[in-house]
Coordinates of C-alpha atoms in Angstrom, one line a residue:
M1 CA 63.7 109.5 99.9
T2 CA 66.9 110.9 98.5
D3 CA 67.1 114.7 98.4
P4 CA 66.2 115.8 94.8
I5 CA 68.9 118.4 94.9
L6 CA 71.5 115.7 95.7
L7 CA 70.2 113.7 92.8
L8 CA 70.5 116.7 90.5
H9 CA 74.1 117.2 91.7
A10 CA 74.8 113.5 91.0
L11 CA 73.3 113.9 87.5
I12 CA 75.5 117.0 86.8
L13 CA 78.6 115.4 88.1
G14 CA 77.9 112.2 86.1
L15 CA 77.6 114.2 82.9
V16 CA 80.8 116.1 83.7
E17 CA 82.7 112.9 84.4
G18 CA 81.5 111.1 81.3
I19 CA 82.2 114.0 79.0
T20 CA 85.6 114.8 80.3
E21 CA 87.1 111.4 81.3
F22 CA 88.5 110.5 77.9
L23 CA 89.1 114.0 76.6
P24 CA 92.6 115.5 77.5
I25 CA 91.1 118.1 79.8
S26 CA 91.0 116.3 83.2
S27 CA 87.8 114.7 84.5
T28 CA 89.0 114.8 88.1
G29 CA 89.8 118.5 87.8
H30 CA 86.4 119.3 86.4
L31 CA 84.7 117.2 89.0
I32 CA 86.5 119.0 91.8
L33 CA 85.7 122.4 90.4
A34 CA 82.0 121.4 89.7
G35 CA 81.7 119.9 93.2
Q36 CA 83.1 123.1 94.7
L37 CA 80.6 125.2 92.9
L38 CA 77.7 122.9 93.8
G39 CA 78.8 122.6 97.4
F40 CA 79.1 118.9 96.8
N41 CA 82.4 118.2 98.6
G42 CA 83.9 116.5 101.5
E43 CA 85.3 112.9 101.8
K44 CA 82.1 111.2 100.7
A45 CA 81.9 113.5 97.6
K46 CA 85.5 112.6 96.7
V47 CA 84.8 108.9 96.7
F48 CA 81.6 109.4 94.8
M49 CA 83.5 111.3 92.1
I50 CA 86.0 108.4 91.8
A51 CA 83.2 105.8 91.8
I52 CA 81.3 107.2 88.9
Q53 CA 84.5 106.9 86.8
L54 CA 83.8 103.2 86.9
A55 CA 80.7 103.8 84.7
A56 CA 82.7 105.8 82.2
I57 CA 85.2 102.9 82.0
F58 CA 82.3 100.5 81.3
A59 CA 81.5 102.7 78.3
V60 CA 84.9 102.0 76.9
V61 CA 84.5 98.3 77.6
W62 CA 81.2 98.4 75.7
E63 CA 82.6 100.4 72.8
Y64 CA 85.5 98.1 72.3
R65 CA 83.8 94.9 73.4
V66 CA 84.5 93.0 70.2
R67 CA 88.2 93.9 70.3
L68 CA 88.6 93.1 74.0
G69 CA 86.7 89.9 73.6
H70 CA 89.0 88.9 70.7
V71 CA 92.1 89.6 72.8
A72 CA 90.7 87.6 75.7
T73 CA 89.9 84.6 73.6
T74 CA 93.1 84.6 71.5
L75 CA 95.6 85.5 74.2
H76 CA 97.3 82.1 73.9
T77 CA 97.2 81.9 70.2
E78 CA 97.8 85.3 68.6
P79 CA 101.0 87.4 69.2
A80 CA 99.1 90.7 68.7
S81 CA 96.7 89.8 71.6
R82 CA 99.6 88.9 73.9
R83 CA 101.4 92.1 72.9
L84 CA 98.4 94.3 73.8
A85 CA 98.0 92.5 77.1
T86 CA 101.7 92.9 77.9
N87 CA 101.6 96.6 76.9
L88 CA 98.6 97.2 79.2
M89 CA 100.5 95.6 82.1
A90 CA 103.6 97.7 81.4
G91 CA 101.5 100.9 81.1
F92 CA 99.5 100.1 84.3
L93 CA 102.4 99.4 86.6
P94 CA 103.8 102.9 87.2
A95 CA 100.5 104.4 88.3
A96 CA 99.6 101.4 90.3
V97 CA 102.8 101.5 92.4
L98 CA 103.0 105.2 92.8
G99 CA 99.3 105.5 93.6
F100 CA 99.6 102.8 96.3
L101 CA 102.6 104.6 97.8
F102 CA 101.2 108.1 97.8
Y103 CA 97.4 107.6 98.0
K104 CA 96.9 109.5 101.3
E105 CA 99.2 112.4 100.3
I106 CA 97.5 112.9 97.0
K107 CA 94.0 112.9 98.4
H108 CA 94.9 115.2 101.3
Y109 CA 97.1 117.8 99.6
L110 CA 96.2 117.9 95.9
F111 CA 92.4 117.7 95.7
N112 CA 91.7 121.5 95.6
P113 CA 90.8 124.0 92.9
I114 CA 94.0 125.9 92.8
V115 CA 96.1 122.8 92.1
V116 CA 93.6 121.8 89.5
A117 CA 93.7 125.2 87.7
T118 CA 97.5 125.3 87.7
A119 CA 97.7 121.8 86.3
L120 CA 95.1 122.6 83.6
V121 CA 97.2 125.6 82.4
T122 CA 100.5 123.7 82.6
G123 CA 99.0 120.7 80.7
G124 CA 97.6 123.0 78.0
L125 CA 101.0 124.5 77.4
L126 CA 102.5 121.0 77.1
I127 CA 99.9 120.0 74.6
L128 CA 100.7 123.1 72.5
W129 CA 104.4 122.2 72.6
A130 CA 103.7 118.6 71.6
E131 CA 101.5 119.6 68.7
R132 CA 103.9 122.3 67.4
R133 CA 106.9 120.1 67.3
K134 CA 107.5 117.8 64.3
H135 CA 105.4 114.7 64.7
V136 CA 107.2 111.7 63.3
I137 CA 104.9 108.7 63.4
G138 CA 106.8 105.5 64.3
T139 CA 103.7 103.7 65.8
P140 CA 100.8 104.1 63.5
T141 CA 98.4 101.7 65.3
V142 CA 98.0 100.2 68.8
D143 CA 99.2 96.8 67.4
D144 CA 102.6 98.4 66.5
L145 CA 103.3 99.5 70.1
N146 CA 106.0 97.7 72.1
W147 CA 106.2 97.3 75.8
R148 CA 109.0 99.8 76.3
R149 CA 107.0 102.7 74.9
A150 CA 104.0 101.4 76.7
L151 CA 105.9 101.6 80.0
V152 CA 106.9 105.2 79.2
V153 CA 103.3 106.1 78.5
G154 CA 102.5 104.5 81.9
F155 CA 104.9 106.9 83.6
A156 CA 103.2 109.7 81.8
Q157 CA 99.9 108.5 83.0
A158 CA 101.2 108.5 86.6
L159 CA 101.6 112.3 86.3
A160 CA 97.8 112.4 86.2
M161 CA 97.7 111.6 89.9
I162 CA 98.0 115.4 90.2
P163 CA 94.3 116.5 89.8
G164 CA 93.9 118.7 86.7
T165 CA 96.7 117.0 84.8
S166 CA 94.3 114.6 83.0
R167 CA 95.0 110.9 82.7
S168 CA 93.9 110.8 79.1
G169 CA 95.8 114.0 78.3
A170 CA 99.0 112.7 79.9
T171 CA 98.9 109.3 78.1
I172 CA 97.9 110.8 74.7
I173 CA 100.6 113.5 74.8
G174 CA 103.1 111.0 76.1
G175 CA 102.2 108.8 73.2
L176 CA 102.6 111.7 70.7
F177 CA 106.1 112.4 72.0
L178 CA 106.9 108.7 71.5
G179 CA 105.8 108.7 67.9
L180 CA 102.3 107.2 68.2
S181 CA 99.7 108.5 65.7
R182 CA 96.9 110.5 67.3
K183 CA 94.4 107.7 66.8
A184 CA 96.8 105.1 68.3
A185 CA 97.6 107.4 71.3
A186 CA 93.9 107.9 71.9
E187 CA 93.0 104.2 71.6
F188 CA 95.9 103.1 73.9
S189 CA 94.8 105.7 76.4
F190 CA 91.2 104.2 76.3
F191 CA 92.5 100.7 76.8
L192 CA 94.9 101.7 79.5
A193 CA 92.1 103.4 81.4
I194 CA 90.4 100.1 81.9
P195 CA 92.8 98.4 84.4
T196 CA 94.0 101.7 85.8
M197 CA 90.6 103.1 86.7
L198 CA 89.2 99.7 87.7
A199 CA 92.0 99.4 90.2
A200 CA 91.8 103.0 91.4
T201 CA 88.0 102.8 91.9
A202 CA 88.1 99.4 93.7
Y203 CA 90.9 100.6 96.0
D204 CA 89.2 103.8 96.9
L205 CA 85.8 102.2 97.6
Y206 CA 87.6 99.5 99.7
K207 CA 89.3 102.2 101.8
N208 CA 86.2 104.3 102.2
W209 CA 83.2 101.9 102.1
Q210 CA 82.2 102.9 105.7
L211 CA 81.3 106.4 104.4
F212 CA 78.3 105.0 102.6
D213 CA 74.9 103.4 103.3
A214 CA 71.9 102.1 101.4
G215 CA 70.5 105.6 101.1
D216 CA 73.4 106.6 98.8
V217 CA 72.5 104.0 96.1
P218 CA 70.2 106.4 94.1
L219 CA 73.1 108.9 93.9
F220 CA 75.4 106.3 92.4
V221 CA 72.7 105.0 90.0
V222 CA 71.9 108.5 88.6
G223 CA 75.6 109.5 88.5
G224 CA 76.6 106.2 87.0
V225 CA 74.0 106.2 84.2
A226 CA 74.8 109.8 83.3
S227 CA 78.5 109.0 83.2
F228 CA 78.1 105.9 81.1
V229 CA 76.0 107.5 78.4
S230 CA 78.0 110.7 78.1
A231 CA 81.3 108.8 78.1
L232 CA 80.2 106.6 75.3
I233 CA 79.3 109.7 73.2
A234 CA 82.6 111.3 74.1
V235 CA 84.7 108.3 73.1
R236 CA 83.1 108.0 69.7
T237 CA 83.4 111.8 69.2
L238 CA 87.1 112.0 70.1
I239 CA 88.1 109.2 67.7
K240 CA 86.3 110.9 64.9
F241 CA 87.8 114.3 65.9
V242 CA 91.4 113.2 66.0
S243 CA 91.2 111.5 62.7
R244 CA 90.9 115.0 61.2
H245 CA 92.2 117.4 63.8
D246 CA 95.0 117.8 66.4
Y247 CA 94.7 118.5 70.1
T248 CA 95.3 122.2 70.0
L249 CA 91.6 123.0 70.7
F250 CA 91.8 121.1 74.0
A251 CA 95.0 122.9 74.9
W252 CA 93.5 126.3 74.6
Y253 CA 90.4 125.2 76.5
R254 CA 92.6 124.1 79.3
I255 CA 94.6 127.3 79.4
V256 CA 91.6 129.6 79.3
F257 CA 89.5 127.6 81.8
G258 CA 92.4 127.2 84.2
G259 CA 93.3 130.8 83.8
V260 CA 89.7 131.9 84.6
V261 CA 89.7 129.8 87.8
L262 CA 93.0 131.2 88.9
A263 CA 92.0 134.8 88.1
T264 CA 88.6 134.6 89.9
A265 CA 90.2 132.8 92.9
Y266 CA 93.0 135.4 93.4
S267 CA 90.7 138.4 92.7
G268 CA 88.2 137.1 95.2
L269 CA 85.4 137.1 92.6
V270 CA 84.7 133.4 93.2
D271 CA 85.4 131.7 96.5
W272 CA 86.7 128.4 95.2
G273 CA 88.0 127.4 98.6
I274 CA 90.8 125.0 99.4
T275 CA 89.4 121.6 100.1
H276 CA 91.4 118.9 101.7

């Protein structure tokens, strides 16, 4: 029987992953911090945290199943479908190449709470900057995006290999700087998450499959279901939110949360630890 405490930890981490994966506040960063507080860390925990991201990605696939199905079936007949596929390839490449080259260094040196908190604060300041500058919309919808801008968004996404940066935050803010509307930036971030996170999860599980056994299946089921359901709610909520508001709220959340982690760490109030 799986330890009920471990199942509870899996449930909590699944909810954290699903809620934060598509918001510009860093799911990986929150998972590292939550794992540290729960004492759920180590190499197996790191892979678990990456694996449950797969369930969150399935939530996006489900939410946009009609659109994705249309693209897949009209790839050879409709220019808009080919353009979206090309843009996703362009946006995916930077993170794929850099992630492959620096996988070990990222996992070894950057997966710790201090890096996460610093990246949260830095990213929050960048979001404030992006929102306070004049936002001229040159790409109102995802269908208006070209491959050059998609490639630049892909390089922005690659910055999210630093835990705490936020993959969705980097792609959304990168999109805003390039003139995408808030909705277009959010939707392209969702779509770009599919190949990026599928590849990252598959690669990580392939590299670390020996860490797991059949006894770990309940943890993945509990964490995965929690991640899927909460991610589905988060995606729908974010699209509604950005149709009426900007991303300033998320920026201040990042700054305050990251600042609290740094303050408690350096004051000794909380022993966040440095996990490698």
